[in-house]
């Protein structure tokens, strides 16, 4: 999208982040339009996870400005809450609450943060459990589920907050191969609903099918950004070519 | 060698049988029954004192542990200082200081019971704080991140996500502290609290039968603590069935 498009739901303006001396994000400029589906890829340690973790304030940043849906992150706790109400996140390690049942996992945010009454929260939880196709697991504890099921619960848990933006941080990297598709299918379906999605993944088949735009990161910089067609067939930079060669021909 | 051991055993046994005077607490005689119920009447205070003190010390311990985990350095230091100071005072000294010293400082008179509760709770809170800190630190960072991602604030994150998991993990240590508290409550006898140990001391003075009376006292604590241990184990099993597949 053009740099100053008014409907950018996420904006990074020369954002830098350091872990001690090490600079993880180097003056990042990045924008996402409402409803846009962006896949972020790059070698490990390139800063792609850090980038998306900044969007809901799980990581702080030292310079520049991040704005999500008009709210600047880093200003106040209230602003951060406002952003988190709009942004769902799915983690590599699922991070379900092990002491709560699936249903309780899903209802916690709606009852405590959205202040819905339990009956409403339960209805929303069941709606999204059906959306991820495991309503029958509502009464189970996370440990009783397979990895693929756990990740689908985690997706449903985020959706219960009815966010405008969903972030996925390598959602299939901790899964056994035979469970990857059940999670990707849910994500493809979600992409069809017009949700703004930023996905860090190495699943290039998914990226081709779903992404409006590819972002390639290396050493804390956005090296290349292009529509998938162009990105996969004619990468411009040598680093990107090299990376694609490695992950597409393994 | 074997013969020597046998002789020693026989000698010890005969010495024992010569000295035991169980009549003093024999429930079948009227005097014995009176003595026994006198000893047992301290049970109520021992239990009440220990339970009140442990409840307060858990709350105080948690309130000390949380700032100890803060990213704010001043809060961490304050928590550290509390733990180090309180942990350094012997319980008996704290009991004496609270009962005899605190009223002079504040102008308020404190009953023996509350002096005991305050001293035991204060002393134990430093240990509870360390237990809570360890328990909370053992919870993976991803749990906080997931809670924050569904927009929970710090208080709700602690209350619904972190503490329920931490408490399951520290339950054995909390059980230990309760046992410790039951035993340490015997020290409150020095300021005149009418708990198990005090009752035993008073009876020894009138009956001159320390061996039997203190043996009953040992058994009283033993039974009490075995019951508490069983209770804690039951609670552990109950709380952990949730998480296990």
Coordinates of C-alpha atoms in Angstrom, one line a residue:
Chain A
X1 CA 0.0 0.0 0.0
X2 CA 1.2 3.6 -0.5
X3 CA 3.2 4.9 2.4
X4 CA 0.7 7.5 3.6
X5 CA -2.6 5.6 3.0
X6 CA -5.0 6.8 5.6
X7 CA -6.5 3.4 6.3
X8 CA -3.3 1.7 7.5
X9 CA -4.4 -0.2 10.6
X10 CA -0.8 -0.9 11.7
X11 CA 2.0 1.6 11.2
X12 CA 5.7 1.4 12.1
X13 CA 7.6 4.6 11.6
X14 CA 11.4 4.1 11.9
X15 CA 11.1 1.7 14.8
X16 CA 14.2 0.4 16.4
X17 CA 14.6 -2.1 19.2
X18 CA 17.6 -3.3 21.1
X19 CA 18.3 -6.3 23.3
X20 CA 21.1 -4.7 25.3
X21 CA 23.7 -3.8 22.7
X22 CA 22.2 -5.9 20.0
X23 CA 19.9 -4.1 17.6
X24 CA 17.0 -6.5 16.7
X25 CA 14.9 -4.1 14.7
X26 CA 16.7 -1.5 12.5
X27 CA 14.6 1.5 11.8
X28 CA 11.6 -0.4 10.5
X29 CA 9.0 1.3 8.3
X30 CA 6.0 -0.9 7.8
X31 CA 2.3 -0.6 7.2
X32 CA -0.6 -2.9 7.0
X33 CA -4.0 -2.0 5.6
X34 CA -7.2 -3.1 7.2
X35 CA -8.1 -6.6 5.9
X36 CA -4.6 -7.2 4.5
X37 CA -3.0 -10.6 4.9
X38 CA 0.7 -10.4 5.3
X39 CA 3.2 -13.3 5.6
X40 CA 6.5 -12.4 7.2
X41 CA 9.4 -14.8 6.6
X42 CA 13.2 -14.8 7.0
X43 CA 16.0 -16.7 8.6
X44 CA 15.9 -17.3 12.4
X45 CA 17.1 -14.3 14.4
X46 CA 16.0 -11.9 11.6
X47 CA 13.6 -10.1 13.9
X48 CA 10.3 -11.3 12.4
X49 CA 8.9 -12.6 15.7
X50 CA 10.0 -9.4 17.5
X51 CA 8.3 -7.3 14.8
X52 CA 4.9 -8.9 15.4
X53 CA 5.3 -9.0 19.1
X54 CA 5.7 -5.2 19.1
X55 CA 2.3 -4.9 17.5
X56 CA 0.5 -6.0 20.7
X57 CA 3.1 -4.6 23.1
X58 CA 4.7 -7.9 24.2
X59 CA 8.0 -6.2 23.3
X60 CA 8.9 -2.7 24.0
X61 CA 10.8 -0.6 21.4
X62 CA 13.4 2.2 21.9
X63 CA 12.8 4.6 19.1
X64 CA 10.2 5.4 16.4
X65 CA 6.5 5.1 16.6
X66 CA 4.1 2.2 16.4
X67 CA 0.4 2.9 15.8
X68 CA -2.3 0.3 15.8
X69 CA -5.8 1.4 14.8
X70 CA -4.9 5.0 15.6
X71 CA -3.6 4.2 19.1
X72 CA 0.1 4.7 19.7
X73 CA 1.7 1.9 21.6
X74 CA 4.0 2.7 24.5
X75 CA 2.2 5.8 25.7
X76 CA 0.2 4.3 28.6
X77 CA -1.2 1.1 30.0
X78 CA -4.7 2.2 28.9
X79 CA -3.6 2.6 25.3
X80 CA -2.0 -0.8 25.4
X81 CA -5.2 -2.4 26.7
X82 CA -7.1 -0.7 23.9
X83 CA -4.7 -2.1 21.4
X84 CA -4.8 -5.6 22.9
X85 CA -8.6 -5.5 22.7
X86 CA -8.2 -5.3 19.0
X87 CA -5.3 -7.7 18.4
X88 CA -5.3 -11.4 18.9
X89 CA -2.2 -13.5 19.0
X90 CA -1.3 -17.1 18.4
X91 CA 2.0 -18.5 19.6
X92 CA 4.3 -21.2 18.5
X93 CA 4.0 -23.0 21.8
X94 CA 0.1 -22.5 22.0
X95 CA 0.4 -21.2 25.6
X96 CA -3.0 -22.5 26.6
X97 CA -3.8 -22.2 30.3
X98 CA -3.1 -25.8 31.5
X99 CA -5.3 -25.5 34.7
X100 CA -8.4 -24.4 32.8
X101 CA -10.6 -26.5 30.5
X102 CA -10.9 -25.6 26.8
X103 CA -14.1 -23.7 27.5
X104 CA -12.6 -21.8 30.5
X105 CA -9.6 -20.9 28.4
X106 CA -11.9 -19.4 25.8
X107 CA -14.2 -17.6 28.3
X108 CA -11.5 -15.9 30.4
X109 CA -10.8 -13.0 28.1
X110 CA -14.4 -12.3 27.3
X111 CA -15.6 -12.4 31.0
X112 CA -12.6 -10.6 32.5
X113 CA -11.5 -8.2 29.8
X114 CA -14.7 -7.6 27.8
X115 CA -16.9 -7.9 30.9
X116 CA -19.4 -10.1 29.2
X117 CA -21.7 -12.2 31.4
X118 CA -20.8 -15.9 31.5
X119 CA -23.8 -17.0 29.3
X120 CA -22.7 -14.6 26.5
X121 CA -19.1 -15.6 26.9
X122 CA -20.0 -19.3 26.7
X123 CA -22.1 -18.7 23.6
X124 CA -19.2 -16.9 21.9
X125 CA -16.7 -19.6 23.0
X126 CA -18.9 -22.4 21.6
X127 CA -19.3 -20.4 18.3
X128 CA -15.6 -20.2 17.8
X129 CA -14.9 -23.8 18.9
X130 CA -17.3 -24.8 16.2
X131 CA -15.4 -22.5 13.8
X132 CA -12.2 -24.4 14.6
X133 CA -14.1 -27.7 14.4
X134 CA -13.6 -29.0 18.0
X135 CA -16.8 -28.1 19.9
X136 CA -16.8 -31.7 21.4
X137 CA -13.5 -30.9 23.3
X138 CA -15.0 -28.0 25.3
X139 CA -14.8 -29.8 28.7
X140 CA -11.3 -31.2 28.3
X141 CA -8.0 -29.9 29.6
X142 CA -5.3 -28.8 27.1
X143 CA -3.1 -31.8 27.9
X144 CA -5.7 -34.2 26.8
X145 CA -5.6 -32.7 23.3
X146 CA -3.2 -33.2 20.4
X147 CA -0.9 -30.4 19.3
X148 CA -3.1 -29.5 16.3
X149 CA -6.2 -29.4 18.5
X150 CA -4.4 -27.3 21.1
X151 CA -3.4 -24.7 18.5
X152 CA -6.9 -24.6 17.1
X153 CA -8.1 -23.9 20.7
X154 CA -5.5 -21.1 20.9
X155 CA -6.8 -19.6 17.7
X156 CA -10.4 -19.8 19.0
X157 CA -9.3 -18.2 22.3
X158 CA -8.0 -15.2 20.4
X159 CA -11.1 -15.0 18.2
X160 CA -13.3 -14.9 21.3
X161 CA -12.0 -11.4 21.9
X162 CA -13.4 -10.6 18.4
X163 CA -10.2 -8.8 17.3
X164 CA -9.7 -6.8 14.2
X165 CA -6.2 -8.0 13.8
X166 CA -4.7 -11.5 14.3
X167 CA -1.0 -12.2 14.7
X168 CA 0.5 -15.6 14.2
X169 CA 4.0 -16.3 15.5
X170 CA 5.1 -19.5 13.7
X171 CA 1.8 -21.2 14.5
X172 CA 2.8 -24.6 13.0
X173 CA 6.4 -24.8 13.9
X174 CA 5.9 -26.9 17.1
X175 CA 3.4 -29.3 15.4
X176 CA 3.9 -32.8 14.1
X177 CA 3.8 -32.8 10.3
X178 CA 0.4 -34.6 10.1
X179 CA -1.2 -31.9 12.2
X180 CA 0.0 -28.8 10.3
X181 CA -2.8 -28.9 7.8
X182 CA -5.7 -28.9 10.3
X183 CA -4.3 -25.6 11.7
X184 CA -3.5 -24.1 8.3
X185 CA -7.1 -24.9 7.1
X186 CA -8.5 -23.0 10.0
X187 CA -6.2 -20.0 9.1
X188 CA -7.2 -20.1 5.5
X189 CA -10.8 -20.0 6.4
X190 CA -10.1 -17.1 8.7
X191 CA -8.4 -15.3 5.9
X192 CA -11.6 -15.5 3.9
X193 CA -13.5 -13.5 6.6
X194 CA -11.6 -10.3 5.9
X195 CA -9.5 -10.4 9.1
X196 CA -6.3 -8.4 9.1
X197 CA -3.6 -11.1 9.5
X198 CA 0.1 -10.9 10.0
X199 CA 1.6 -14.4 9.9
X200 CA 5.2 -15.3 10.6
X201 CA 5.7 -18.7 9.0
X202 CA 7.8 -20.9 6.8
X203 CA 4.8 -22.5 5.3
X204 CA 5.2 -21.2 1.8
X205 CA 2.3 -23.1 0.3
X206 CA 0.0 -21.3 2.8
X207 CA 1.7 -18.0 1.9
X208 CA 1.1 -18.4 -1.8
X209 CA -2.6 -19.3 -1.2
X210 CA -3.4 -16.6 1.3
X211 CA -1.0 -13.7 1.4
X212 CA -1.7 -10.4 -0.2
X213 CA 1.9 -9.4 0.5
X214 CA 5.1 -11.1 1.5
X215 CA 7.6 -9.4 3.8
X216 CA 11.2 -10.8 3.9
X217 CA 13.3 -9.8 6.9
X218 CA 17.0 -10.4 7.6
X219 CA 19.3 -8.9 10.3
X220 CA 16.5 -6.7 11.7
X221 CA 15.6 -5.1 8.5
X222 CA 12.7 -5.5 6.0
X223 CA 14.8 -6.4 3.0
X224 CA 12.0 -7.0 0.5
X225 CA 8.3 -6.7 0.3
X226 CA 6.2 -7.9 -2.7
X227 CA 3.0 -9.7 -3.7
X228 CA 3.5 -13.5 -3.5
X229 CA 3.6 -14.0 -7.3
X230 CA 6.4 -11.6 -7.7
X231 CA 8.1 -12.6 -4.4
X232 CA 8.4 -16.3 -5.3
X233 CA 9.2 -16.0 -9.0
X234 CA 11.4 -12.9 -9.1
X235 CA 12.9 -12.0 -5.7
X236 CA 15.1 -8.9 -6.1
X237 CA 17.7 -9.2 -3.4
X238 CA 20.4 -11.8 -3.2
X239 CA 19.6 -12.5 0.5
X240 CA 16.0 -13.2 -0.4
X241 CA 16.9 -15.5 -3.3
X242 CA 19.2 -17.4 -1.1
X243 CA 16.6 -17.8 1.6
X244 CA 13.9 -19.0 -0.8
X245 CA 16.2 -21.5 -2.3
X246 CA 17.0 -23.0 1.0
X247 CA 13.4 -23.3 2.2
X248 CA 11.8 -24.3 -1.1
X249 CA 14.3 -27.0 -2.1
X250 CA 14.6 -28.9 1.1
Chain B
X1 CA 28.8 -58.7 71.3
X2 CA 25.3 -60.1 70.9
X3 CA 25.2 -61.1 74.5
X4 CA 26.2 -57.6 75.6
X5 CA 23.4 -56.0 73.5
X6 CA 20.9 -58.4 75.0
X7 CA 22.0 -57.5 78.5
X8 CA 21.8 -53.8 77.7
X9 CA 18.3 -54.3 76.2
X10 CA 17.1 -56.1 79.3
X11 CA 18.6 -53.4 81.5
X12 CA 16.9 -50.6 79.6
X13 CA 13.5 -52.4 79.6
X14 CA 13.6 -53.0 83.3
X15 CA 14.7 -49.4 83.9
X16 CA 11.7 -48.3 81.8
X17 CA 9.1 -50.4 83.5
X18 CA 10.4 -49.2 86.8
X19 CA 9.9 -45.6 85.9
X20 CA 6.7 -45.3 83.9
X21 CA 3.8 -44.0 85.8
X22 CA 1.0 -44.0 83.3
X23 CA -1.7 -43.7 86.1
X24 CA -1.2 -39.9 85.7
X25 CA -3.0 -39.9 82.4
X26 CA -5.0 -43.2 82.7
X27 CA -8.4 -42.4 81.2
X28 CA -10.0 -45.1 83.3
X29 CA -9.4 -43.3 86.6
X30 CA -11.1 -40.1 87.4
X31 CA -7.9 -38.2 88.2
X32 CA -6.2 -39.6 85.0
X33 CA -9.2 -38.6 82.9
X34 CA -9.2 -35.1 84.3
X35 CA -5.5 -34.7 83.6
X36 CA -5.9 -36.0 80.1
X37 CA -8.7 -33.7 79.2
X38 CA -6.7 -30.8 80.7
X39 CA -3.8 -31.7 78.3
X40 CA -6.2 -32.0 75.3
X41 CA -7.9 -28.7 76.1
X42 CA -4.9 -26.9 74.7
X43 CA -5.5 -28.4 71.3
X44 CA -8.1 -25.8 70.4
X45 CA -5.7 -23.0 70.9
X46 CA -2.8 -24.6 69.1
X47 CA -5.0 -25.2 66.0
X48 CA -6.6 -21.8 66.1
X49 CA -3.3 -20.0 66.6
X50 CA -1.5 -21.9 63.9
X51 CA -4.3 -21.6 61.3
X52 CA -4.9 -17.9 61.9
X53 CA -1.1 -17.3 61.7
X54 CA -0.6 -19.3 58.6
X55 CA -3.5 -17.6 56.8
X56 CA -2.1 -14.1 57.6
X57 CA 1.4 -15.2 56.7
X58 CA 0.3 -16.5 53.3
X59 CA -1.4 -13.2 52.5
X60 CA 1.5 -11.1 53.8
X61 CA 4.0 -13.4 52.1
X62 CA 2.2 -13.0 48.7
X63 CA 2.1 -9.2 49.2
X64 CA 5.8 -9.3 49.8
X65 CA 6.6 -11.7 47.0
X66 CA 4.8 -9.7 44.2
X67 CA 6.9 -6.5 44.5
X68 CA 9.9 -8.8 44.7
X69 CA 9.2 -9.9 41.1
X70 CA 8.6 -6.4 39.9
X71 CA 10.7 -4.8 37.2
X72 CA 11.0 -1.8 39.5
X73 CA 14.2 -1.9 41.4
X74 CA 13.0 0.0 44.4
X75 CA 10.1 -2.5 44.9
X76 CA 12.4 -5.4 44.6
X77 CA 14.8 -4.0 47.1
X78 CA 12.0 -3.3 49.6
X79 CA 10.8 -6.9 49.3
X80 CA 14.3 -8.2 49.7
X81 CA 14.9 -6.1 52.8
X82 CA 11.7 -7.3 54.4
X83 CA 12.6 -11.0 53.8
X84 CA 16.2 -10.6 55.0
X85 CA 15.2 -8.7 58.2
X86 CA 12.3 -10.8 59.3
X87 CA 14.0 -14.1 58.5
X88 CA 17.0 -13.1 60.7
X89 CA 14.9 -12.8 63.9
X90 CA 14.5 -16.0 65.9
X91 CA 10.8 -16.8 66.5
X92 CA 11.1 -16.9 70.2
X93 CA 12.7 -13.5 70.2
X94 CA 10.0 -12.1 68.0
X95 CA 7.3 -13.5 70.3
X96 CA 8.9 -11.8 73.3
X97 CA 9.4 -8.6 71.4
X98 CA 5.8 -8.5 70.1
X99 CA 4.2 -9.3 73.5
X100 CA 6.4 -7.2 75.8
X101 CA 7.9 -4.6 73.4
X102 CA 5.2 -3.7 71.0
X103 CA 2.7 -2.5 73.6
X104 CA 5.3 0.0 74.9
X105 CA 5.9 1.2 71.3
X106 CA 2.3 1.6 70.3
X107 CA 0.5 2.1 73.7
X108 CA -1.9 -0.7 72.8
X109 CA -2.2 -3.9 74.9
X110 CA -2.1 -7.0 72.9
X111 CA -3.7 -10.3 74.1
X112 CA -1.5 -13.3 74.4
X113 CA -3.3 -14.9 71.5
X114 CA -2.9 -12.0 69.1
X115 CA 0.7 -11.5 70.1
X116 CA 1.3 -15.1 69.2
X117 CA -0.5 -14.8 65.9
X118 CA 1.4 -11.6 65.0
X119 CA 4.8 -13.0 65.9
X120 CA 4.3 -16.4 64.1
X121 CA 2.7 -14.8 61.1
X122 CA 5.4 -12.2 60.7
X123 CA 8.1 -14.7 61.1
X124 CA 6.6 -17.2 58.6
X125 CA 5.7 -14.5 56.1
X126 CA 9.3 -14.1 55.0
X127 CA 9.5 -17.8 54.2
X128 CA 6.1 -17.7 52.5
X129 CA 7.3 -14.8 50.4
X130 CA 10.3 -16.8 49.2
X131 CA 8.1 -19.8 48.4
X132 CA 5.6 -17.7 46.4
X133 CA 8.5 -16.0 44.5
X134 CA 9.9 -19.4 43.5
X135 CA 6.5 -20.7 42.5
X136 CA 5.6 -17.7 40.4
X137 CA 9.0 -17.6 38.8
X138 CA 8.5 -21.2 37.7
X139 CA 5.6 -20.3 35.5
X140 CA 6.6 -19.9 31.8
X141 CA 6.7 -16.4 30.3
X142 CA 4.3 -17.6 27.6
X143 CA 1.5 -17.8 30.2
X144 CA 1.7 -14.1 30.9
X145 CA 2.0 -13.3 27.2
X146 CA -1.2 -15.4 26.4
X147 CA -3.1 -13.7 29.2
X148 CA -2.0 -10.2 28.1
X149 CA -2.9 -11.1 24.5
X150 CA -6.5 -11.7 25.6
X151 CA -6.4 -8.2 27.1
X152 CA -6.2 -9.3 30.8
X153 CA -4.7 -6.7 33.1
X154 CA -1.9 -7.6 35.6
X155 CA -4.3 -8.3 38.5
X156 CA -6.5 -10.7 36.5
X157 CA -3.4 -12.3 34.9
X158 CA -2.0 -13.1 38.4
X159 CA -5.4 -14.1 39.8
X160 CA -6.7 -16.3 37.1
X161 CA -3.6 -17.5 35.2
X162 CA -0.4 -17.4 37.2
X163 CA -1.3 -17.9 40.9
X164 CA -3.6 -20.9 40.4
X165 CA -0.7 -22.7 38.6
X166 CA 1.9 -21.4 41.0
X167 CA -0.1 -22.6 44.1
X168 CA -0.4 -26.1 42.7
X169 CA 3.4 -26.2 42.4
X170 CA 4.1 -24.8 45.8
X171 CA 1.4 -26.8 47.7
X172 CA 3.9 -29.3 49.2
X173 CA 6.0 -26.3 50.4
X174 CA 3.0 -24.6 51.9
X175 CA 2.0 -27.8 53.6
X176 CA 5.5 -27.9 55.1
X177 CA 5.1 -24.4 56.5
X178 CA 1.8 -25.4 58.1
X179 CA 3.5 -28.3 59.9
X180 CA 6.3 -26.0 60.9
X181 CA 3.8 -23.4 62.2
X182 CA 2.0 -26.1 64.3
X183 CA 5.3 -27.0 65.9
X184 CA 6.5 -23.4 66.4
X185 CA 3.2 -22.5 68.1
X186 CA 4.5 -24.4 71.1
X187 CA 6.9 -21.4 71.7
X188 CA 4.0 -19.2 72.4
X189 CA 3.6 -21.1 75.7
X190 CA 6.4 -18.8 77.1
X191 CA 4.1 -15.8 77.2
X192 CA 1.3 -17.9 78.8
X193 CA -0.8 -19.0 75.8
X194 CA -2.9 -21.9 77.0
X195 CA -2.0 -24.2 74.1
X196 CA -0.8 -27.8 74.2
X197 CA 2.7 -27.2 75.5
X198 CA 1.7 -24.7 78.2
X199 CA -1.0 -27.2 79.4
X200 CA 1.7 -29.9 79.6
X201 CA 4.1 -27.7 81.5
X202 CA 1.4 -26.7 84.0
X203 CA 0.4 -30.3 84.6
X204 CA 4.0 -31.4 85.1
X205 CA 4.4 -28.8 87.9
X206 CA 1.5 -30.3 89.8
X207 CA 1.9 -34.0 89.0
X208 CA 5.7 -34.4 88.9
X209 CA 5.4 -36.8 86.0
X210 CA 7.3 -35.2 83.1
X211 CA 8.1 -38.4 81.2
X212 CA 4.4 -39.5 80.8
X213 CA 3.0 -36.0 80.3
X214 CA 5.6 -34.9 77.7
X215 CA 5.2 -38.3 76.0
X216 CA 1.5 -37.5 75.7
X217 CA 2.5 -34.0 74.4
X218 CA 4.7 -35.6 71.7
X219 CA 1.9 -37.9 70.7
X220 CA -0.5 -34.9 70.5
X221 CA 1.7 -33.1 68.0
X222 CA 2.4 -36.2 66.1
X223 CA -1.3 -37.1 65.5
X224 CA -2.1 -33.4 64.7
X225 CA 0.7 -33.2 62.1
X226 CA -0.1 -36.6 60.6
X227 CA -3.6 -35.4 60.0
X228 CA -2.4 -32.2 58.5
X229 CA 0.0 -34.1 56.2
X230 CA -2.8 -36.4 55.0
X231 CA -4.9 -33.3 54.4
X232 CA -2.3 -31.6 52.3
X233 CA -1.6 -34.7 50.3
X234 CA -5.3 -35.1 49.6
X235 CA -5.5 -31.5 48.4
X236 CA -2.4 -32.0 46.2
X237 CA -4.0 -35.0 44.5
X238 CA -7.3 -33.2 44.1
X239 CA -5.7 -30.1 42.5
X240 CA -3.4 -31.9 40.2
X241 CA -6.0 -34.2 38.6
X242 CA -7.0 -31.1 36.5
X243 CA -3.8 -30.8 34.8
X244 CA -3.0 -34.4 34.1
X245 CA -4.4 -36.1 31.1

